[in-house]
Tab-separated table of N, CA and C in Angstrom:
chain	number	residue	atom	x	y	z
A	121	UNK	N	-159.260	33.908	-9.269
A	121	UNK	CA	-157.871	34.153	-8.926
A	121	UNK	C	-157.793	34.742	-7.514
A	122	UNK	N	-156.803	34.313	-6.749
A	122	UNK	CA	-156.652	34.816	-5.387
A	122	UNK	C	-155.359	35.630	-5.285
A	123	UNK	N	-155.413	36.666	-4.464
A	123	UNK	CA	-154.237	37.495	-4.225
A	123	UNK	C	-154.181	37.878	-2.755
A	124	UNK	N	-152.985	38.229	-2.309
A	124	UNK	CA	-152.779	38.856	-1.005
A	124	UNK	C	-152.141	40.205	-1.299
A	125	UNK	N	-152.749	41.269	-0.803
A	125	UNK	CA	-152.254	42.614	-1.089
A	125	UNK	C	-152.295	43.468	0.162
A	126	UNK	N	-151.356	44.411	0.253
A	126	UNK	CA	-151.376	45.364	1.355
A	126	UNK	C	-152.559	46.319	1.194
A	127	UNK	N	-153.141	46.690	2.319
A	127	UNK	CA	-154.243	47.643	2.360
A	127	UNK	C	-153.629	49.036	2.482
A	128	UNK	N	-154.060	49.960	1.655
A	128	UNK	CA	-153.556	51.323	1.711
A	128	UNK	C	-154.189	52.062	2.889
A	129	UNK	N	-153.388	52.891	3.554
A	129	UNK	CA	-153.858	53.705	4.682
A	129	UNK	C	-154.095	55.117	4.192
A	130	UNK	N	-155.173	55.769	4.524
A	130	UNK	CA	-156.357	55.269	5.228
A	130	UNK	C	-157.455	54.787	4.282
A	131	UNK	N	-157.276	55.008	2.962
A	131	UNK	CA	-158.384	54.777	2.030
A	131	UNK	C	-158.889	53.336	1.966
A	132	UNK	N	-158.058	52.345	2.225
A	132	UNK	CA	-158.496	50.965	2.134
A	132	UNK	C	-159.138	50.408	3.391
A	133	UNK	N	-159.106	51.165	4.469
A	133	UNK	CA	-159.588	50.645	5.755
A	133	UNK	C	-161.085	50.373	5.766
A	134	UNK	N	-161.859	51.242	5.150
A	134	UNK	CA	-163.309	51.079	5.169
A	134	UNK	C	-163.733	49.773	4.497
A	135	UNK	N	-163.033	49.412	3.431
A	135	UNK	CA	-163.380	48.209	2.673
A	135	UNK	C	-163.212	46.937	3.501
A	136	UNK	N	-162.169	46.889	4.326
A	136	UNK	CA	-161.904	45.668	5.086
A	136	UNK	C	-162.519	45.676	6.487
A	137	UNK	N	-163.094	46.800	6.877
A	137	UNK	CA	-163.655	46.900	8.221
A	137	UNK	C	-164.685	45.814	8.536
A	138	UNK	N	-165.613	45.471	7.627
A	138	UNK	CA	-166.584	44.420	7.982
A	138	UNK	C	-165.922	43.095	8.367
A	139	UNK	N	-164.800	42.773	7.762
A	139	UNK	CA	-164.093	41.535	8.119
A	139	UNK	C	-163.447	41.691	9.489
A	140	UNK	N	-162.753	42.801	9.702
A	140	UNK	CA	-162.104	43.035	10.997
A	140	UNK	C	-163.129	43.056	12.127
A	141	UNK	N	-164.320	43.543	11.844
A	141	UNK	CA	-165.373	43.616	12.867
A	141	UNK	C	-165.767	42.216	13.342
A	142	UNK	N	-165.610	41.206	12.498
A	142	UNK	CA	-165.902	39.837	12.928
A	142	UNK	C	-164.953	39.405	14.055
A	143	UNK	N	-163.722	39.908	14.019
A	143	UNK	CA	-162.738	39.599	15.058
A	143	UNK	C	-162.829	40.574	16.221
A	144	UNK	N	-163.110	41.816	15.913
A	144	UNK	CA	-163.138	42.893	16.914
A	144	UNK	C	-164.524	43.555	16.934
A	145	UNK	N	-165.549	42.855	17.418
A	145	UNK	CA	-166.919	43.375	17.343
A	145	UNK	C	-167.156	44.648	18.147
A	146	UNK	N	-166.288	44.954	19.083
A	146	UNK	CA	-166.451	46.157	19.901
A	146	UNK	C	-166.092	47.439	19.140
A	147	UNK	N	-165.437	47.324	17.994
A	147	UNK	CA	-164.995	48.506	17.250
A	147	UNK	C	-166.084	49.044	16.336
A	148	UNK	N	-166.158	50.362	16.251
A	148	UNK	CA	-166.945	50.970	15.173
A	148	UNK	C	-165.938	51.471	14.136
A	149	UNK	N	-166.427	51.882	12.987
A	149	UNK	CA	-165.545	52.257	11.888
A	149	UNK	C	-164.608	53.398	12.260
A	150	UNK	N	-165.119	54.426	12.917
A	150	UNK	CA	-164.266	55.566	13.270
A	150	UNK	C	-163.141	55.160	14.217
A	151	UNK	N	-163.452	54.334	15.213
A	151	UNK	CA	-162.425	53.893	16.160
A	151	UNK	C	-161.406	52.988	15.462
A	152	UNK	N	-161.867	52.137	14.573
A	152	UNK	CA	-160.968	51.288	13.801
A	152	UNK	C	-159.989	52.138	12.986
A	153	UNK	N	-160.508	53.134	12.291
A	153	UNK	CA	-159.645	54.014	11.488
A	153	UNK	C	-158.655	54.770	12.375
A	154	UNK	N	-159.137	55.250	13.513
A	154	UNK	CA	-158.278	56.010	14.428
A	154	UNK	C	-157.148	55.135	14.972
A	155	UNK	N	-157.487	53.961	15.468
A	155	UNK	CA	-156.474	53.083	16.055
A	155	UNK	C	-155.509	52.540	15.000
A	156	UNK	N	-156.027	52.215	13.820
A	156	UNK	CA	-155.160	51.733	12.741
A	156	UNK	C	-154.153	52.812	12.343
A	157	UNK	N	-154.618	54.053	12.252
A	157	UNK	CA	-153.725	55.158	11.887
A	157	UNK	C	-152.659	55.377	12.956
A	158	UNK	N	-153.055	55.323	14.229
A	158	UNK	CA	-152.079	55.479	15.319
A	158	UNK	C	-151.040	54.362	15.296
A	159	UNK	N	-151.502	53.124	15.135
A	159	UNK	CA	-150.586	51.976	15.124
A	159	UNK	C	-149.662	52.033	13.907
A	160	UNK	N	-150.205	52.464	12.779
A	160	UNK	CA	-149.403	52.580	11.557
A	160	UNK	C	-148.308	53.631	11.737
A	161	UNK	N	-148.677	54.764	12.316
A	161	UNK	CA	-147.701	55.839	12.522
A	161	UNK	C	-146.684	55.476	13.608
A	162	UNK	N	-147.130	54.801	14.665
A	162	UNK	CA	-146.254	54.515	15.805
A	162	UNK	C	-145.224	53.440	15.505
A	163	UNK	N	-145.667	52.325	14.906
A	163	UNK	CA	-144.689	51.257	14.673
A	163	UNK	C	-144.942	50.469	13.394
A	164	UNK	N	-145.460	51.141	12.385
A	164	UNK	CA	-145.534	50.535	11.062
A	164	UNK	C	-146.565	49.439	10.895
A	165	UNK	N	-147.612	49.442	11.722
A	165	UNK	CA	-148.681	48.453	11.582
A	165	UNK	C	-149.163	48.431	10.136
A	166	UNK	N	-149.251	47.241	9.564
A	166	UNK	CA	-149.711	47.058	8.189
A	166	UNK	C	-150.870	46.076	8.187
A	167	UNK	N	-151.701	46.181	7.193
A	167	UNK	CA	-152.799	45.243	6.985
A	167	UNK	C	-152.666	44.645	5.599
A	168	UNK	N	-152.930	43.349	5.501
A	168	UNK	CA	-153.019	42.700	4.200
A	168	UNK	C	-154.374	42.037	4.090
A	169	UNK	N	-154.857	41.950	2.868
A	169	UNK	CA	-156.162	41.350	2.599
A	169	UNK	C	-155.978	40.216	1.600
A	170	UNK	N	-156.689	39.144	1.817
A	170	UNK	CA	-156.736	38.040	0.842
A	170	UNK	C	-158.039	38.184	0.094
A	171	UNK	N	-157.930	38.196	-1.221
A	171	UNK	CA	-159.100	38.365	-2.083
A	171	UNK	C	-159.252	37.162	-3.001
A	172	UNK	N	-160.486	36.788	-3.228
A	172	UNK	CA	-160.832	35.755	-4.198
A	172	UNK	C	-161.768	36.410	-5.198
A	173	UNK	N	-161.363	36.465	-6.447
A	173	UNK	CA	-162.166	37.086	-7.511
A	173	UNK	C	-162.633	38.477	-7.120
A	174	UNK	N	-161.734	39.255	-6.525
A	174	UNK	CA	-162.034	40.632	-6.161
A	174	UNK	C	-162.791	40.821	-4.864
A	175	UNK	N	-163.138	39.735	-4.187
A	175	UNK	CA	-163.872	39.830	-2.917
A	175	UNK	C	-162.926	39.561	-1.750
A	176	UNK	N	-162.903	40.476	-0.780
A	176	UNK	CA	-162.068	40.314	0.403
A	176	UNK	C	-162.642	39.215	1.286
A	177	UNK	N	-161.804	38.231	1.641
A	177	UNK	CA	-162.271	37.115	2.462
A	177	UNK	C	-161.496	36.951	3.762
A	178	UNK	N	-160.320	37.589	3.868
A	178	UNK	CA	-159.517	37.461	5.086
A	178	UNK	C	-158.602	38.671	5.210
A	179	UNK	N	-158.282	39.011	6.460
A	179	UNK	CA	-157.445	40.173	6.753
A	179	UNK	C	-156.444	39.798	7.836
A	180	UNK	N	-155.232	40.337	7.708
A	180	UNK	CA	-154.211	40.161	8.737
A	180	UNK	C	-153.534	41.505	8.988
A	181	UNK	N	-153.386	41.855	10.268
A	181	UNK	CA	-152.645	43.044	10.660
A	181	UNK	C	-151.365	42.623	11.357
A	182	UNK	N	-150.261	43.277	11.007
A	182	UNK	CA	-148.978	42.902	11.594
A	182	UNK	C	-148.054	44.113	11.694
A	183	UNK	N	-146.996	43.934	12.466
A	183	UNK	CA	-145.960	44.958	12.591
A	183	UNK	C	-144.636	44.277	12.914
A	184	UNK	N	-143.568	44.993	12.718
A	184	UNK	CA	-142.241	44.472	13.035
A	184	UNK	C	-141.850	45.023	14.401
A	185	UNK	N	-141.502	44.126	15.320
A	185	UNK	CA	-141.103	44.513	16.675
A	185	UNK	C	-139.667	44.089	16.937
A	186	UNK	N	-139.081	44.741	17.916
A	186	UNK	CA	-137.697	44.452	18.306
A	186	UNK	C	-137.647	44.444	19.829
A	187	UNK	N	-137.232	43.321	20.407
A	187	UNK	CA	-137.087	43.272	21.856
A	187	UNK	C	-135.992	42.291	22.229
A	188	UNK	N	-135.639	42.276	23.506
A	188	UNK	CA	-134.525	41.457	23.966
A	188	UNK	C	-134.863	39.971	24.031
A	189	UNK	N	-136.127	39.639	24.173
A	189	UNK	CA	-136.523	38.233	24.278
A	189	UNK	C	-136.601	37.585	22.899
A	190	UNK	N	-137.232	38.257	21.948
A	190	UNK	CA	-137.511	37.670	20.636
A	190	UNK	C	-136.641	38.206	19.512
A	191	UNK	N	-135.823	39.213	19.781
A	191	UNK	CA	-135.054	39.849	18.714
A	191	UNK	C	-136.000	40.609	17.793
A	192	UNK	N	-135.594	40.794	16.564
A	192	UNK	CA	-136.450	41.449	15.570
A	192	UNK	C	-137.388	40.391	14.997
A	193	UNK	N	-138.676	40.643	15.076
A	193	UNK	CA	-139.646	39.639	14.655
A	193	UNK	C	-140.917	40.282	14.113
A	194	UNK	N	-141.677	39.498	13.383
A	194	UNK	CA	-142.962	39.944	12.864
A	194	UNK	C	-144.036	39.521	13.854
A	195	UNK	N	-144.803	40.489	14.325
A	195	UNK	CA	-145.876	40.226	15.288
A	195	UNK	C	-147.216	40.372	14.580
A	196	UNK	N	-148.025	39.338	14.645
A	196	UNK	CA	-149.356	39.362	14.043
A	196	UNK	C	-150.347	39.800	15.111
A	197	UNK	N	-150.946	40.968	14.897
A	197	UNK	CA	-151.938	41.506	15.828
A	197	UNK	C	-153.328	40.951	15.555
A	198	UNK	N	-153.651	40.786	14.290
A	198	UNK	CA	-155.024	40.436	13.890
A	198	UNK	C	-154.964	39.445	12.739
A	199	UNK	N	-155.806	38.428	12.795
A	199	UNK	CA	-155.956	37.493	11.687
A	199	UNK	C	-157.391	36.986	11.727
A	200	UNK	N	-158.129	37.242	10.653
A	200	UNK	CA	-159.534	36.839	10.622
A	200	UNK	C	-159.962	36.531	9.193
A	201	UNK	N	-160.752	35.493	9.067
A	201	UNK	CA	-161.384	35.111	7.813
A	201	UNK	C	-162.886	35.282	8.001
A	202	UNK	N	-163.568	35.715	6.958
A	202	UNK	CA	-165.020	35.871	7.075
A	202	UNK	C	-165.645	34.537	7.466
A	203	UNK	N	-166.733	34.620	8.189
A	203	UNK	CA	-167.414	33.413	8.676
A	203	UNK	C	-167.715	32.456	7.522
A	204	UNK	N	-168.160	32.993	6.396
A	204	UNK	CA	-168.546	32.156	5.255
A	204	UNK	C	-167.357	31.511	4.547
A	205	UNK	N	-166.145	32.030	4.750
A	205	UNK	CA	-164.972	31.521	4.029
A	205	UNK	C	-164.008	30.743	4.924
A	206	UNK	N	-164.382	30.530	6.187
A	206	UNK	CA	-163.496	29.794	7.090
A	206	UNK	C	-163.345	28.346	6.640
A	207	UNK	N	-162.183	27.780	6.917
A	207	UNK	CA	-161.920	26.389	6.566
A	207	UNK	C	-161.477	26.195	5.125
A	208	UNK	N	-161.252	27.291	4.385
A	208	UNK	CA	-160.857	27.198	2.982
A	208	UNK	C	-159.375	27.516	2.763
A	209	UNK	N	-158.613	27.702	3.843
A	209	UNK	CA	-157.185	27.919	3.722
A	209	UNK	C	-156.730	29.364	3.630
A	210	UNK	N	-157.655	30.314	3.789
A	210	UNK	CA	-157.281	31.726	3.654
A	210	UNK	C	-156.384	32.197	4.798
A	211	UNK	N	-156.700	31.792	6.017
A	211	UNK	CA	-155.859	32.153	7.153
A	211	UNK	C	-154.466	31.557	7.013
A	212	UNK	N	-154.395	30.312	6.568
A	212	UNK	CA	-153.092	29.665	6.355
A	212	UNK	C	-152.299	30.420	5.289
A	213	UNK	N	-152.981	30.889	4.254
A	213	UNK	CA	-152.302	31.653	3.208
A	213	UNK	C	-151.729	32.956	3.767
A	214	UNK	N	-152.477	33.615	4.647
A	214	UNK	CA	-151.963	34.847	5.256
A	214	UNK	C	-150.787	34.564	6.176
A	215	UNK	N	-150.816	33.446	6.887
A	215	UNK	CA	-149.659	33.070	7.711
A	215	UNK	C	-148.435	32.823	6.837
A	216	UNK	N	-148.620	32.175	5.690
A	216	UNK	CA	-147.495	31.958	4.767
A	216	UNK	C	-146.964	33.294	4.246
A	217	UNK	N	-147.872	34.239	3.996
A	217	UNK	CA	-147.438	35.574	3.587
A	217	UNK	C	-146.556	36.186	4.682
A	218	UNK	N	-147.002	36.081	5.942
A	218	UNK	CA	-146.237	36.631	7.065
A	218	UNK	C	-144.868	35.964	7.163
A	219	UNK	N	-144.818	34.658	6.983
A	219	UNK	CA	-143.541	33.947	7.018
A	219	UNK	C	-142.618	34.451	5.909
A	220	UNK	N	-143.180	34.682	4.733
A	220	UNK	CA	-142.388	35.214	3.623
A	220	UNK	C	-141.846	36.597	3.924
A	221	UNK	N	-142.673	37.448	4.533
A	221	UNK	CA	-142.227	38.787	4.915
A	221	UNK	C	-141.094	38.703	5.942
A	222	UNK	N	-141.250	37.841	6.937
A	222	UNK	CA	-140.220	37.688	7.963
A	222	UNK	C	-138.912	37.215	7.337
A	223	UNK	N	-139.008	36.269	6.428
A	223	UNK	CA	-137.819	35.770	5.738
A	223	UNK	C	-137.179	36.877	4.904
A	224	UNK	N	-138.000	37.588	4.130
A	224	UNK	CA	-137.513	38.661	3.261
A	224	UNK	C	-136.782	39.743	4.057
A	225	UNK	N	-137.292	40.038	5.263
A	225	UNK	CA	-136.717	41.082	6.097
A	225	UNK	C	-135.588	40.573	7.004
A	226	UNK	N	-135.310	39.273	6.969
A	226	UNK	CA	-134.238	38.707	7.781
A	226	UNK	C	-134.551	38.699	9.267
A	227	UNK	N	-135.811	38.499	9.624
A	227	UNK	CA	-136.229	38.532	11.023
A	227	UNK	C	-135.990	37.190	11.705
A	228	UNK	N	-135.905	37.223	13.031
A	228	UNK	CA	-135.625	36.021	13.818
A	228	UNK	C	-136.815	35.069	13.870
A	229	UNK	N	-138.037	35.565	13.669
A	229	UNK	CA	-139.211	34.707	13.740
A	229	UNK	C	-140.493	35.501	13.695
A	230	UNK	N	-141.565	34.822	14.060
A	230	UNK	CA	-142.900	35.410	14.085
A	230	UNK	C	-143.520	35.126	15.439
A	231	UNK	N	-144.478	35.958	15.818
A	231	UNK	CA	-145.142	35.806	17.115
A	231	UNK	C	-146.559	36.322	16.995
A	232	UNK	N	-147.451	35.752	17.787
A	232	UNK	CA	-148.822	36.239	17.899
A	232	UNK	C	-149.389	35.781	19.231
A	233	UNK	N	-150.507	36.363	19.601
A	233	UNK	CA	-151.220	35.953	20.810
A	233	UNK	C	-152.670	35.715	20.449
A	234	UNK	N	-153.281	34.767	21.138
A	234	UNK	CA	-154.713	34.552	21.000
A	234	UNK	C	-155.270	34.255	22.378
A	235	UNK	N	-156.528	34.525	22.562
A	235	UNK	CA	-157.153	34.303	23.858
A	235	UNK	C	-157.154	32.835	24.250
A	236	UNK	N	-156.963	32.575	25.521
A	236	UNK	CA	-156.949	31.189	25.987
A	236	UNK	C	-158.294	30.502	25.747
A	237	UNK	N	-159.367	31.279	25.704
A	237	UNK	CA	-160.688	30.705	25.475
A	237	UNK	C	-160.968	30.416	24.003
A	238	UNK	N	-160.113	30.892	23.100
A	238	UNK	CA	-160.330	30.734	21.664
A	238	UNK	C	-159.720	29.412	21.186
A	239	UNK	N	-160.403	28.325	21.497
A	239	UNK	CA	-159.891	26.993	21.202
A	239	UNK	C	-159.751	26.732	19.703
A	240	UNK	N	-160.661	27.256	18.900
A	240	UNK	CA	-160.570	27.069	17.444
A	240	UNK	C	-159.295	27.704	16.893
A	241	UNK	N	-158.999	28.922	17.331
A	241	UNK	CA	-157.779	29.600	16.860
A	241	UNK	C	-156.545	28.838	17.327
A	242	UNK	N	-156.545	28.383	18.553
A	242	UNK	CA	-155.390	27.647	19.069
A	242	UNK	C	-155.147	26.380	18.252
A	243	UNK	N	-156.209	25.650	17.941
A	243	UNK	CA	-156.072	24.441	17.098
A	243	UNK	C	-155.546	24.802	15.705
A	244	UNK	N	-156.059	25.894	15.149
A	244	UNK	CA	-155.624	26.350	13.832
A	244	UNK	C	-154.122	26.646	13.832
A	245	UNK	N	-153.657	27.437	14.803
A	245	UNK	CA	-152.236	27.795	14.838
A	245	UNK	C	-151.361	26.563	15.046
A	246	UNK	N	-151.776	25.662	15.898
A	246	UNK	CA	-151.003	24.440	16.115
A	246	UNK	C	-150.953	23.608	14.837
A	247	UNK	N	-152.058	23.512	14.134
A	247	UNK	CA	-152.108	22.778	12.867
A	247	UNK	C	-151.160	23.403	11.829
A	248	UNK	N	-150.971	24.722	11.935
A	248	UNK	CA	-150.087	25.436	11.002
A	248	UNK	C	-148.627	25.441	11.448
A	249	UNK	N	-148.308	24.692	12.514
A	249	UNK	CA	-146.916	24.550	12.938
A	249	UNK	C	-146.450	25.540	13.992
A	250	UNK	N	-147.367	26.288	14.583
A	250	UNK	CA	-147.026	27.226	15.651
A	250	UNK	C	-147.124	26.478	16.981
A	251	UNK	N	-146.334	26.896	17.953
A	251	UNK	CA	-146.423	26.277	19.278
A	251	UNK	C	-146.655	27.328	20.350
A	252	UNK	N	-147.488	26.955	21.325
A	252	UNK	CA	-147.764	27.842	22.464
A	252	UNK	C	-146.499	27.925	23.307
A	253	UNK	N	-146.045	29.165	23.573
A	253	UNK	CA	-144.792	29.346	24.288
A	253	UNK	C	-144.885	30.226	25.520
A	254	UNK	N	-146.013	30.899	25.716
A	254	UNK	CA	-146.084	31.795	26.865
A	254	UNK	C	-147.537	32.044	27.242
A	255	UNK	N	-147.698	32.691	28.361
A	255	UNK	CA	-149.012	33.152	28.815
A	255	UNK	C	-148.920	34.664	28.892
A	256	UNK	N	-149.922	35.339	28.397
A	256	UNK	CA	-149.942	36.797	28.436
A	256	UNK	C	-150.820	37.243	29.593
A	257	UNK	N	-150.336	38.183	30.372
A	257	UNK	CA	-151.122	38.770	31.447
A	257	UNK	C	-151.574	40.147	31.007
A	258	UNK	N	-152.723	40.558	31.487
A	258	UNK	CA	-153.308	41.837	31.078
A	258	UNK	C	-153.941	42.492	32.286
A	259	UNK	N	-153.822	43.791	32.366
A	259	UNK	CA	-154.459	44.547	33.426
A	259	UNK	C	-155.015	45.831	32.836
A	260	UNK	N	-156.304	46.039	32.988
A	260	UNK	CA	-156.933	47.256	32.485
A	260	UNK	C	-156.731	48.386	33.480
A	261	UNK	N	-156.575	49.572	32.955
A	261	UNK	CA	-156.433	50.777	33.769
A	261	UNK	C	-157.764	51.512	33.786
A	262	UNK	N	-158.125	52.029	34.944
A	262	UNK	CA	-159.368	52.801	35.009
A	262	UNK	C	-159.170	54.104	34.245
A	263	UNK	N	-160.247	54.622	33.700
A	263	UNK	CA	-160.159	55.830	32.867
A	263	UNK	C	-160.554	57.091	33.629
A	264	UNK	N	-160.738	56.996	34.930
A	264	UNK	CA	-161.102	58.209	35.683
A	264	UNK	C	-160.021	58.658	36.598
């Protein structure tokens, strides 16, 4: 049996960390917990997990944003399926969950970003009916 369930903060974070680490290899567990807690407190960041027979196989992190360009919308920050479970529809199931949440909350739409070099993710999102609509620019700030 498969389910999609919200991850409880902070107690459920450790369980899903190995999956998130596949997407965010630079994170260690403490930093993941710290950033997840900050994002959850700041703007309601939530995580959902897809489980098959009690085993976590995919994770999605999202939040509700409000801006002048997109209106009120669901923003997907993170979406990852374990390497061994890719291609089995788990990511698509999490996207359908996000669409259901957006509909339930009466939001204008959904949005996400992926790296331009991540061709597999881009093909996946296009196959799921998403369209590329913008380019994101990024600038790192020095820490000294």
